[in-house]
CSV table of N, CA, C and O in Angstrom, one decimal:
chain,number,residue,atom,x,y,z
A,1,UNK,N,7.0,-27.1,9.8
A,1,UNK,CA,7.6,-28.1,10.5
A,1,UNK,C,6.9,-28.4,11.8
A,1,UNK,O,5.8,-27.9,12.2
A,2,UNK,N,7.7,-29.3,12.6
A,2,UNK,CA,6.9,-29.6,14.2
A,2,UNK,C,7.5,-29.3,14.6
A,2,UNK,O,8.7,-29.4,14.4
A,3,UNK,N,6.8,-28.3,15.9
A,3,UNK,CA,8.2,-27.6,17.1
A,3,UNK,C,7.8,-28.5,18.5
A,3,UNK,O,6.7,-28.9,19.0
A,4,UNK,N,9.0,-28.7,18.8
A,4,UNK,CA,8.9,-29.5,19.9
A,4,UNK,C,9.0,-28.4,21.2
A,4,UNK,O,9.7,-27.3,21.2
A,5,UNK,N,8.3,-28.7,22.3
A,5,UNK,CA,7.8,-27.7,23.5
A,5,UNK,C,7.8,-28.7,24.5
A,5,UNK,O,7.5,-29.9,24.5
A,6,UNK,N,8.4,-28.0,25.7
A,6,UNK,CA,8.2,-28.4,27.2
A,6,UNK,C,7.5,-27.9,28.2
A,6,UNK,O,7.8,-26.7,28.6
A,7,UNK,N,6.4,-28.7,28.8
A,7,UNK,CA,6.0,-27.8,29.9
A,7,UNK,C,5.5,-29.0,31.1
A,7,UNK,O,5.9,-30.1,31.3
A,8,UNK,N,4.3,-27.9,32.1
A,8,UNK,CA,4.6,-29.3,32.7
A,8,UNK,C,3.5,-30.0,32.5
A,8,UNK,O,2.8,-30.2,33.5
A,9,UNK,N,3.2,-30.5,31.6
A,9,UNK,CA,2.4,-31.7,31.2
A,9,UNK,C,3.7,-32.1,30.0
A,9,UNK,O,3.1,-32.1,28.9
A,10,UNK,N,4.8,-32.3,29.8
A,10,UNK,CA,5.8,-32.8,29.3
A,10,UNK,C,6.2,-32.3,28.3
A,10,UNK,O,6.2,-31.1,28.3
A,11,UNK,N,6.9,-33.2,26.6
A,11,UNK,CA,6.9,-32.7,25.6
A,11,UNK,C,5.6,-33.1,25.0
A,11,UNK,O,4.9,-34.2,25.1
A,12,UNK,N,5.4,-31.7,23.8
A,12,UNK,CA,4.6,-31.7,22.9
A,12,UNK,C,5.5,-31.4,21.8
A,12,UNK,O,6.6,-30.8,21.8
A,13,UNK,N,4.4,-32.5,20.5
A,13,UNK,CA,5.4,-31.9,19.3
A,13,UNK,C,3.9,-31.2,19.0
A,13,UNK,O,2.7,-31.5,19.4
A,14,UNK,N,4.4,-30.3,18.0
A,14,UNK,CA,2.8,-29.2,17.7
A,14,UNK,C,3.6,-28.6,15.9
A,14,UNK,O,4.5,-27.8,15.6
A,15,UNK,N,2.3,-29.5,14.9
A,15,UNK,CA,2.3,-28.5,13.6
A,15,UNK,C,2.0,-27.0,13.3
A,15,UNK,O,2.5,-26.2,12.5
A,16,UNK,N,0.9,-27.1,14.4
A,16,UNK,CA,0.4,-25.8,14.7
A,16,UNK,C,0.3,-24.6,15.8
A,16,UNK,O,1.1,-25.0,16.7
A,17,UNK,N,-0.1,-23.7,16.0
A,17,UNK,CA,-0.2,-23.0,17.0
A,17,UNK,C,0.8,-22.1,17.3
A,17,UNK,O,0.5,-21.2,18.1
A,18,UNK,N,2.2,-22.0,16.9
A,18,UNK,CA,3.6,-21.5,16.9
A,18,UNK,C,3.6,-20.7,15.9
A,18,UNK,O,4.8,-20.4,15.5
A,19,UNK,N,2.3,-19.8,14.9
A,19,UNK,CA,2.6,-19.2,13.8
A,19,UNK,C,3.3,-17.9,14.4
A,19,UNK,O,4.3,-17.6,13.8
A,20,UNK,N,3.1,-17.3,15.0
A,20,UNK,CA,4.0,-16.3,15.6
A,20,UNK,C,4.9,-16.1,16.7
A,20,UNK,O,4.9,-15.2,17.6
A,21,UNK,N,5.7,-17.3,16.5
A,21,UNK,CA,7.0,-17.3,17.2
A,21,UNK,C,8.1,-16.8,16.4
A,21,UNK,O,7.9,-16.6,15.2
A,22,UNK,N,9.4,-16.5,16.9
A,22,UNK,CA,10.5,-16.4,16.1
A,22,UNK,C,11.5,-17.5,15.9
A,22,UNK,O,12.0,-18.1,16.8
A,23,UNK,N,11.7,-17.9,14.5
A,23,UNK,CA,12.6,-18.5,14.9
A,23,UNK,C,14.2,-18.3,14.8
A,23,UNK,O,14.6,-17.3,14.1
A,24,UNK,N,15.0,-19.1,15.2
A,24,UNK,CA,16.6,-18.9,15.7
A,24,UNK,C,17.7,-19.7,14.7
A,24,UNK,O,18.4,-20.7,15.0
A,25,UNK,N,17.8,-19.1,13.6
A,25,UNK,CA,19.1,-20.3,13.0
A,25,UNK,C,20.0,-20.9,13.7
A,25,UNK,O,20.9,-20.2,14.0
A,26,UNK,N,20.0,-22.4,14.2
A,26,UNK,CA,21.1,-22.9,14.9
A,26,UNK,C,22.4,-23.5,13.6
A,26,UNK,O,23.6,-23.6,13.6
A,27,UNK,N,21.7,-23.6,13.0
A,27,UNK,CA,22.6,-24.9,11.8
A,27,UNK,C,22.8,-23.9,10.5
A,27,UNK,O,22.0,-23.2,9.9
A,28,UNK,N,24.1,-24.0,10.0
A,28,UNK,CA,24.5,-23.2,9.0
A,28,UNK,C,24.2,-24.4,7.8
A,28,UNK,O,24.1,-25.6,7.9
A,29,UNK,N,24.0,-23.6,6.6
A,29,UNK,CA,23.6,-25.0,5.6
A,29,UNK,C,24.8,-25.7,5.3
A,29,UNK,O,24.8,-26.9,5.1
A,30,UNK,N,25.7,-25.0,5.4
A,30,UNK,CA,27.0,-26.3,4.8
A,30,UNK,C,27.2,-27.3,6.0
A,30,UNK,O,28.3,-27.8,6.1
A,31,UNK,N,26.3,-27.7,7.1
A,31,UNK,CA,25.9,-28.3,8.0
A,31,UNK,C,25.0,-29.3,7.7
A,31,UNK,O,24.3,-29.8,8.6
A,32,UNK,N,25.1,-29.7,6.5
A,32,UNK,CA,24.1,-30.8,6.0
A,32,UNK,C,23.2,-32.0,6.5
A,32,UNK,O,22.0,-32.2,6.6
A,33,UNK,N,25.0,-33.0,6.8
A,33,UNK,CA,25.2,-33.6,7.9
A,33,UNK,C,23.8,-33.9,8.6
A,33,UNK,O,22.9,-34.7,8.3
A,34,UNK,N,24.0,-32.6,9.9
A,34,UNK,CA,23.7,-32.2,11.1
A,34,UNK,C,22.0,-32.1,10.5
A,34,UNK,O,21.0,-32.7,10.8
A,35,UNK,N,22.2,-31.4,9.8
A,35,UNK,CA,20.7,-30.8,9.4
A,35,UNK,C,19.4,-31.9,8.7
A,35,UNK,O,18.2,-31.9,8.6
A,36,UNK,N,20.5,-33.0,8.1
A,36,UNK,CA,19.5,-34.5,8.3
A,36,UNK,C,19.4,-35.3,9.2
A,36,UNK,O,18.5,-36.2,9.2
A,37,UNK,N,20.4,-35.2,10.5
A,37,UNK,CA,19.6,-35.9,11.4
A,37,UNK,C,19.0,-35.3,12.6
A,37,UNK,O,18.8,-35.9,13.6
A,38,UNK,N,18.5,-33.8,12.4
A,38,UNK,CA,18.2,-33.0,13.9
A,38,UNK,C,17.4,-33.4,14.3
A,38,UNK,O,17.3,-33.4,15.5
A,39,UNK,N,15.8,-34.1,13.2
A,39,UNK,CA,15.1,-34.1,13.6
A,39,UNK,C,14.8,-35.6,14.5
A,39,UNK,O,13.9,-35.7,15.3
A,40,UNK,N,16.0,-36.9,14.2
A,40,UNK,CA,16.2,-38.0,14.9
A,40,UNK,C,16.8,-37.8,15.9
A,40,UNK,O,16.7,-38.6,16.8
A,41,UNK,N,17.7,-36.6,16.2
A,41,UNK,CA,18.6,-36.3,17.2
A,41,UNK,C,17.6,-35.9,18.6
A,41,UNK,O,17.6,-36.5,19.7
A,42,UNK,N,16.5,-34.5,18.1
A,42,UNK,CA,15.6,-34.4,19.2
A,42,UNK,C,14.7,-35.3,19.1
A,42,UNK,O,13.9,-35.1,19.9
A,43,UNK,N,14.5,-36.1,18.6
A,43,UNK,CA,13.1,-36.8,19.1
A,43,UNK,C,14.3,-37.9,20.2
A,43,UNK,O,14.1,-38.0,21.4
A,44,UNK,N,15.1,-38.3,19.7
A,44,UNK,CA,16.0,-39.1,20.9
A,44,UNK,C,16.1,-38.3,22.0
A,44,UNK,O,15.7,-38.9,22.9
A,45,UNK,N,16.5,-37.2,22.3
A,45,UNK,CA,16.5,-36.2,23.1
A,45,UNK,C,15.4,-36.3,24.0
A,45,UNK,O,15.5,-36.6,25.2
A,46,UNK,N,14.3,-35.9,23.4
A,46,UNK,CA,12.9,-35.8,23.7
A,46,UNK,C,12.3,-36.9,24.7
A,46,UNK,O,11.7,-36.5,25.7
A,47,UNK,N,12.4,-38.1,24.7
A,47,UNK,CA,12.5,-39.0,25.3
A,47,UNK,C,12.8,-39.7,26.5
A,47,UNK,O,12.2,-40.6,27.1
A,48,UNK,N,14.3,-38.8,26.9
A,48,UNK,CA,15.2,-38.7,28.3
A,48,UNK,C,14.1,-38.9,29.7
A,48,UNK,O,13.0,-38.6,29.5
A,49,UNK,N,14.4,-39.4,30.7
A,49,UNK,CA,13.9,-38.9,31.4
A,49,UNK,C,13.6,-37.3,32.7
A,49,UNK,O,12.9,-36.9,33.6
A,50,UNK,N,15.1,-36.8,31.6
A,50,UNK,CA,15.0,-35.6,32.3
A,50,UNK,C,13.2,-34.5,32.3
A,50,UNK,O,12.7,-33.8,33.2
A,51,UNK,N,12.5,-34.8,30.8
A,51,UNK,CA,11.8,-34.5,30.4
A,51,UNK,C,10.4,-34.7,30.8
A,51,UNK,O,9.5,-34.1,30.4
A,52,UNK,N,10.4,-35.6,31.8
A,52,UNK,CA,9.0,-36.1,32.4
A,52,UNK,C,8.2,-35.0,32.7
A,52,UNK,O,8.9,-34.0,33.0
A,53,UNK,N,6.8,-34.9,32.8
A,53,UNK,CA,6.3,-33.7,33.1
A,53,UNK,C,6.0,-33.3,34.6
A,53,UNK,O,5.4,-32.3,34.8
A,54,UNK,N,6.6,-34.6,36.1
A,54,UNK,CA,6.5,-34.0,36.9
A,54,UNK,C,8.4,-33.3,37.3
A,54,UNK,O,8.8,-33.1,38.4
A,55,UNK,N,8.9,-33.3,36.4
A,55,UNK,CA,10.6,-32.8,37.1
A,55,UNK,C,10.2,-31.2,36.3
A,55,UNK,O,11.2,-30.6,36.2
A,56,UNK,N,9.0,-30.3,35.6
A,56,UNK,CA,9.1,-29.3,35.3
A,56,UNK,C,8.7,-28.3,36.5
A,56,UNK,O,7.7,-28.4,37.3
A,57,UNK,N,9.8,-27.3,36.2
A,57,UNK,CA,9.8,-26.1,36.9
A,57,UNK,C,9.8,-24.9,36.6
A,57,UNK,O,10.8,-24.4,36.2
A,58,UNK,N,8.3,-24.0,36.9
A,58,UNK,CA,8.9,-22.7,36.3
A,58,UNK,C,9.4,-22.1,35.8
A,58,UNK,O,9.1,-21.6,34.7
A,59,UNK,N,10.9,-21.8,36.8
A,59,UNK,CA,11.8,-21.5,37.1
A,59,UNK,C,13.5,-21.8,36.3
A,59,UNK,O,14.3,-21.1,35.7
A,60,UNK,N,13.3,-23.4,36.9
A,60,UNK,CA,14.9,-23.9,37.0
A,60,UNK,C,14.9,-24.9,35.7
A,60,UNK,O,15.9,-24.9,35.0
A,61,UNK,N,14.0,-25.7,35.3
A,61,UNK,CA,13.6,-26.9,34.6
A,61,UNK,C,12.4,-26.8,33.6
A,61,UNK,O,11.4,-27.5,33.8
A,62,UNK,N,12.4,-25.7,32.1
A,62,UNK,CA,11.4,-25.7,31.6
A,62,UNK,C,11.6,-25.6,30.1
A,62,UNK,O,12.5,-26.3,29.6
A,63,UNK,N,10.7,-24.8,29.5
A,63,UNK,CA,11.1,-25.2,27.8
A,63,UNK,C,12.4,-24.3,27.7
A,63,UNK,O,13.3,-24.9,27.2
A,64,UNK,N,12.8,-23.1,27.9
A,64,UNK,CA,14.1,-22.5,27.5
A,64,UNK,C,15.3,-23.8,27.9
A,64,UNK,O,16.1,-24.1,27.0
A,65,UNK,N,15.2,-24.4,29.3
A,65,UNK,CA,15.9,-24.9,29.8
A,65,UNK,C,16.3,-26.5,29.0
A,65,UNK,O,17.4,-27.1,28.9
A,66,UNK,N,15.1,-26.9,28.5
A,66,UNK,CA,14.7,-27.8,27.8
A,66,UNK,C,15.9,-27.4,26.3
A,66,UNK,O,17.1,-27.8,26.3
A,67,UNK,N,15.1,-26.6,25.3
A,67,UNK,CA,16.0,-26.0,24.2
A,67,UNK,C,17.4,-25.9,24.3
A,67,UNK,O,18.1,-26.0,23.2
A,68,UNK,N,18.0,-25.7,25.2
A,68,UNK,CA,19.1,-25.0,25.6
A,68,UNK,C,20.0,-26.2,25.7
A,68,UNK,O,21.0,-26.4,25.0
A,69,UNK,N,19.4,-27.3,26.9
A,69,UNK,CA,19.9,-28.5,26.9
A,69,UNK,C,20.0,-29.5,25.0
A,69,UNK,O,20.7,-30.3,24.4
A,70,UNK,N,19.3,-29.1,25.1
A,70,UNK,CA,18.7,-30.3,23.3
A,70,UNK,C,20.3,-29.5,22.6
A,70,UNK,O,21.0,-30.2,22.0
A,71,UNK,N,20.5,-28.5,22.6
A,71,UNK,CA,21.7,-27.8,21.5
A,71,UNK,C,22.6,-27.9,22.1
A,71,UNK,O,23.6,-28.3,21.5
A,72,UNK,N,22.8,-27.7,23.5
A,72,UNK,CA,24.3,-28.3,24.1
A,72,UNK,C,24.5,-29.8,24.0
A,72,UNK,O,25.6,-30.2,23.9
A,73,UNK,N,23.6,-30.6,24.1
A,73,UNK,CA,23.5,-32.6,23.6
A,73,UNK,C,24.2,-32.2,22.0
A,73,UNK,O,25.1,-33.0,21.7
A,74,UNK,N,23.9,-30.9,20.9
A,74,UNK,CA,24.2,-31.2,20.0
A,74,UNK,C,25.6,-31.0,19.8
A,74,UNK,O,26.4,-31.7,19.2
A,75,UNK,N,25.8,-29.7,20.5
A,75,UNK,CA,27.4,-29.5,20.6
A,75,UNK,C,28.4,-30.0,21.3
A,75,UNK,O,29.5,-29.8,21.0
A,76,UNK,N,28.1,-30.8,22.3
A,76,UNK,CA,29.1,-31.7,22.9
A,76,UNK,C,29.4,-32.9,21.8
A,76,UNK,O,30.5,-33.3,21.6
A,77,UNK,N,27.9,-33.7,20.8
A,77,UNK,CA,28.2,-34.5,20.3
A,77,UNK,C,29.6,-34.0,19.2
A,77,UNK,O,30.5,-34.6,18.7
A,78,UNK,N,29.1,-32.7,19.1
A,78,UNK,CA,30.3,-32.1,17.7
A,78,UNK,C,31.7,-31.6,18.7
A,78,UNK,O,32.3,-30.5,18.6
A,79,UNK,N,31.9,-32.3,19.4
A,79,UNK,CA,33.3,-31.4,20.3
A,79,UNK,C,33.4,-30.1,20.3
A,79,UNK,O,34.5,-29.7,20.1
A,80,UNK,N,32.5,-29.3,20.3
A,80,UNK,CA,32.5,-28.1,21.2
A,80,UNK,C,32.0,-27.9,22.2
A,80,UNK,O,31.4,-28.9,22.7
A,81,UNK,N,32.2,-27.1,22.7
A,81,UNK,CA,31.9,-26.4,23.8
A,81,UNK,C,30.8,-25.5,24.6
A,81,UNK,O,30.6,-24.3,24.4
A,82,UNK,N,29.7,-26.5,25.7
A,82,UNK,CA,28.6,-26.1,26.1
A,82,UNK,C,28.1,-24.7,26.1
A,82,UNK,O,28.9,-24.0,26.8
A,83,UNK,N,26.9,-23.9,25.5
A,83,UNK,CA,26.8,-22.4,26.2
A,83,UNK,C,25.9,-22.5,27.5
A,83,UNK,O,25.1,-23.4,27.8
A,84,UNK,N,26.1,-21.3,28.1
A,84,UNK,CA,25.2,-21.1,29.3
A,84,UNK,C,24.0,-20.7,29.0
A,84,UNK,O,23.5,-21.2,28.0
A,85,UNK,N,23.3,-19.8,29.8
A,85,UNK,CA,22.1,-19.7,29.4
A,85,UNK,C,22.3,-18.3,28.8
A,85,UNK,O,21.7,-18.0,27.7
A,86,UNK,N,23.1,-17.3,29.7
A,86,UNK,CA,23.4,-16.1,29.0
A,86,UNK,C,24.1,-16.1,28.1
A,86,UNK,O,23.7,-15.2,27.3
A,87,UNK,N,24.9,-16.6,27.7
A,87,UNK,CA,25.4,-16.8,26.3
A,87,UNK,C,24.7,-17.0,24.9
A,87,UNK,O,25.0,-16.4,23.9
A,88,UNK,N,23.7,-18.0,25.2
A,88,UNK,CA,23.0,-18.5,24.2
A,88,UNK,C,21.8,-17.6,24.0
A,88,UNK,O,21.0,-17.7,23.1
A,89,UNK,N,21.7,-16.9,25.0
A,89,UNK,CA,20.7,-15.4,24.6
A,89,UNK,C,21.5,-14.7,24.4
A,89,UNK,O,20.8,-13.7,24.0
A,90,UNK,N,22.5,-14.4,24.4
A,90,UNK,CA,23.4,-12.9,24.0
A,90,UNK,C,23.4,-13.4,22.9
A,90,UNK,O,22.5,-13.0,22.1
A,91,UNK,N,24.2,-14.3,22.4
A,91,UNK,CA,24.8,-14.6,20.8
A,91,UNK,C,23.3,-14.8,19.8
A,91,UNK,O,23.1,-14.5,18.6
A,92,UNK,N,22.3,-15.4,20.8
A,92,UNK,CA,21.2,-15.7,19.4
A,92,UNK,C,19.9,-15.8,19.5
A,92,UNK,O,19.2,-16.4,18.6
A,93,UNK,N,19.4,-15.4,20.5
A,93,UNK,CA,18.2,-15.2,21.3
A,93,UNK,C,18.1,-13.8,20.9
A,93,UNK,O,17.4,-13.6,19.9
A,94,UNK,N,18.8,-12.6,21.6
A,94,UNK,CA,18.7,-11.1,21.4
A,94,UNK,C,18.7,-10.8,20.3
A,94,UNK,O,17.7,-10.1,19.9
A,95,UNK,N,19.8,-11.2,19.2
A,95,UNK,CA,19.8,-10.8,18.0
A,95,UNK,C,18.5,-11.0,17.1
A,95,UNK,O,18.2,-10.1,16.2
A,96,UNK,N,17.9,-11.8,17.3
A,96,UNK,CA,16.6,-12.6,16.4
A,96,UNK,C,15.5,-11.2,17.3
A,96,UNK,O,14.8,-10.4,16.7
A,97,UNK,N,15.6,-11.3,18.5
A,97,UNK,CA,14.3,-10.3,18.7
A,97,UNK,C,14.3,-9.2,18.6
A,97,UNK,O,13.3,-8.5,18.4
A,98,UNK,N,15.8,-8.4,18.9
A,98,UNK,CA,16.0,-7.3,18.3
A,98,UNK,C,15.4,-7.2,16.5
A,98,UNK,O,14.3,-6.7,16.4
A,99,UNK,N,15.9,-7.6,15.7
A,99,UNK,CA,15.2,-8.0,14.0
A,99,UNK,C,13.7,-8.0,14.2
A,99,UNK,O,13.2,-7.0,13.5
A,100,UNK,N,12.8,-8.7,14.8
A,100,UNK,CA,11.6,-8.9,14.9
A,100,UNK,C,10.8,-7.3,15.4
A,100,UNK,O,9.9,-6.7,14.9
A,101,UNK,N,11.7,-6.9,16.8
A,101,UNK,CA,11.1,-5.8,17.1
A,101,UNK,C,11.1,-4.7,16.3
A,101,UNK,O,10.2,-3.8,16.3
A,102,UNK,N,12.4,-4.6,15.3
A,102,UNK,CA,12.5,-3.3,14.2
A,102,UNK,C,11.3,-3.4,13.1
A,102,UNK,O,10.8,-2.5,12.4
A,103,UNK,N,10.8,-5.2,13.0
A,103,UNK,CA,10.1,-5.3,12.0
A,103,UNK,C,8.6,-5.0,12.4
A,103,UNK,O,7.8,-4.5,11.6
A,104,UNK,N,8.4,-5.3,13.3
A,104,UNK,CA,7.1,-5.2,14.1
A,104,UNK,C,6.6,-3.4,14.3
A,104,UNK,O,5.5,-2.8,14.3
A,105,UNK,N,8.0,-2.9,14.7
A,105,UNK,CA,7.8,-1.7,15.0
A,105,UNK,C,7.3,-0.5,13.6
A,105,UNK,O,6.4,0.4,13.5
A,106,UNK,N,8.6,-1.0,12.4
A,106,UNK,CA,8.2,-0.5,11.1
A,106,UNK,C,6.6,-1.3,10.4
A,106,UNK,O,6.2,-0.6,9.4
A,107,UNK,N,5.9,-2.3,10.6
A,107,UNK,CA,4.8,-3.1,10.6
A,107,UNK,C,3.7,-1.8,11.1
A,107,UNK,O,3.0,-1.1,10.4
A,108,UNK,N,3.9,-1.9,12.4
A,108,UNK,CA,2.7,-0.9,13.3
A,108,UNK,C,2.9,0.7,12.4
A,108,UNK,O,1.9,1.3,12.1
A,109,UNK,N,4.0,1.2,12.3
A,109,UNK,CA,4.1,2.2,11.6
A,109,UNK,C,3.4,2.9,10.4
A,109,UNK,O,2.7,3.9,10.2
A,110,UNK,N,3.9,1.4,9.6
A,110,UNK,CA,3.6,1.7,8.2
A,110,UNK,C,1.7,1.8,8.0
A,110,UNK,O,1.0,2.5,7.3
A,111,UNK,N,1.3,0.9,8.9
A,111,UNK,CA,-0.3,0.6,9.1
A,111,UNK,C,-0.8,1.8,10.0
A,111,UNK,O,-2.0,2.1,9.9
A,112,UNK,N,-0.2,2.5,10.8
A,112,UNK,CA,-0.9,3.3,11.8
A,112,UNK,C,-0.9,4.7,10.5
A,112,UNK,O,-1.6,5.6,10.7
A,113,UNK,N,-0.2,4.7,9.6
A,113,UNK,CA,-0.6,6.2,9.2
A,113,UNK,C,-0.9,5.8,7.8
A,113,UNK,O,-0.4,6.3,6.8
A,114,UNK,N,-1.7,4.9,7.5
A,114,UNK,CA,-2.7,4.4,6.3
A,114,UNK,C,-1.4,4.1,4.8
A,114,UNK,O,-1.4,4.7,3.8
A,115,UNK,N,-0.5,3.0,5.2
A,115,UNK,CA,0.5,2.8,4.3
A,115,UNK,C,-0.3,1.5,4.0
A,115,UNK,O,-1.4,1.6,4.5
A,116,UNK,N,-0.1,0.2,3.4
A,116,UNK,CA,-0.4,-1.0,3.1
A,116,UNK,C,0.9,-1.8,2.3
A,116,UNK,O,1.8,-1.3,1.6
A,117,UNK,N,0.6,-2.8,2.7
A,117,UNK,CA,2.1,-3.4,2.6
A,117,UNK,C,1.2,-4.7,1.2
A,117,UNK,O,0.3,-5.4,1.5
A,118,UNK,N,1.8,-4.6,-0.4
A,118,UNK,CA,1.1,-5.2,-1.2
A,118,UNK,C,2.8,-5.9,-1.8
A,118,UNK,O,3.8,-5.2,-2.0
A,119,UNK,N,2.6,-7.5,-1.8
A,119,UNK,CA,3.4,-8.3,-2.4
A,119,UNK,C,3.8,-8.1,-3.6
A,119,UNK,O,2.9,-8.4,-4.4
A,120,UNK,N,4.8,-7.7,-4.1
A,120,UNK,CA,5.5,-8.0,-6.0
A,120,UNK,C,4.9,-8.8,-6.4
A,120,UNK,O,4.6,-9.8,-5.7
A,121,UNK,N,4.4,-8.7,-7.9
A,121,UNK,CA,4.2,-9.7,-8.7
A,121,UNK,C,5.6,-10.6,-8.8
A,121,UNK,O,6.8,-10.2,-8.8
A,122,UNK,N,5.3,-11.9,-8.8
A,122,UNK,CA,6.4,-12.4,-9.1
A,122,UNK,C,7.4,-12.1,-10.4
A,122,UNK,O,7.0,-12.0,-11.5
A,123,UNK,N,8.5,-12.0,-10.0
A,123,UNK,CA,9.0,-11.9,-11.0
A,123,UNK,C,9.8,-13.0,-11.9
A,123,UNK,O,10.6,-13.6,-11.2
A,124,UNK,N,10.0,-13.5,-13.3
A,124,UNK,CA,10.7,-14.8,-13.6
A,124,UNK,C,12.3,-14.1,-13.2
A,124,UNK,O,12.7,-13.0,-12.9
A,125,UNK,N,12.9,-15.6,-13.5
A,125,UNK,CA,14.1,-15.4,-12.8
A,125,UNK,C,15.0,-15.5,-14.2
A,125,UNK,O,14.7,-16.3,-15.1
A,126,UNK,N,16.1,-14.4,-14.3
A,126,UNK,CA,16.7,-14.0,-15.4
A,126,UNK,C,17.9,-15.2,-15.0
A,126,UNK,O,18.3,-15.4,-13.8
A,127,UNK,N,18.6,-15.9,-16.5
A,127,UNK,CA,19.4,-16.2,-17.0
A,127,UNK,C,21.2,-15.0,-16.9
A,127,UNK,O,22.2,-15.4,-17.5
């Protein structure tokens, strides 16, 4: 897909270059709906002039800040209720890198004492 990024030369959308990021389930599938228009929702988003690339800051105004804003625009549109910033890393930020670090960790493991990690043949799918 295209991940959308803020910095301060503005937004970028990028097919590439994000192969080793993690990513974060926001949208449950019985979220259908939601999940056919996210990508008309951010690019509307995207556009704001909150987003210009001389209002970015380090600090106070950047891509977490960016992200964070784009999913509270989604949850207000659904009458819930805004998260903070610590929130939205406790509930789903941490969880995803804690998973990543166990996998990374078992990753370096299995390679540091001469294991190799070789894919199943596929298997057909039983009736």
């Amino acid at each position: 897909g295209v991940v959308y990024n803020y910095d301060d030369e503005g937004i970028h959308r990028a097919e590439a270059g994000w192969e080793q990021c993690i990513g974060i389930p926001l949208v449950q599938l019985d979220m259908f709906g939601l999940l056919q228009q996210w990508d008309q929702l951010l690019e509307e988003f995207s556009v704001g002039e909150a987003w210009l690339p001389h209002r970015y800051d380090e600090h106070d105004h950047n891509c977490y800040t960016y992200a964070l804003a784009f999913i509270n625009s989604v949850r207000t549109a659904q009458g819930k209720q805004q998260m903070s910033k610590s929130e939205f890393t406790e509930k789903f930020v941490i969880p995803e890198t804690k998973k990543a670090s166990r996998y990374m960790t078992l990753h370096q493991e299995l390679t540091a004492n001469d294991f190799y990690i070789v894919p199943l043949p596929h298997q057909e799918k039983q009736c």
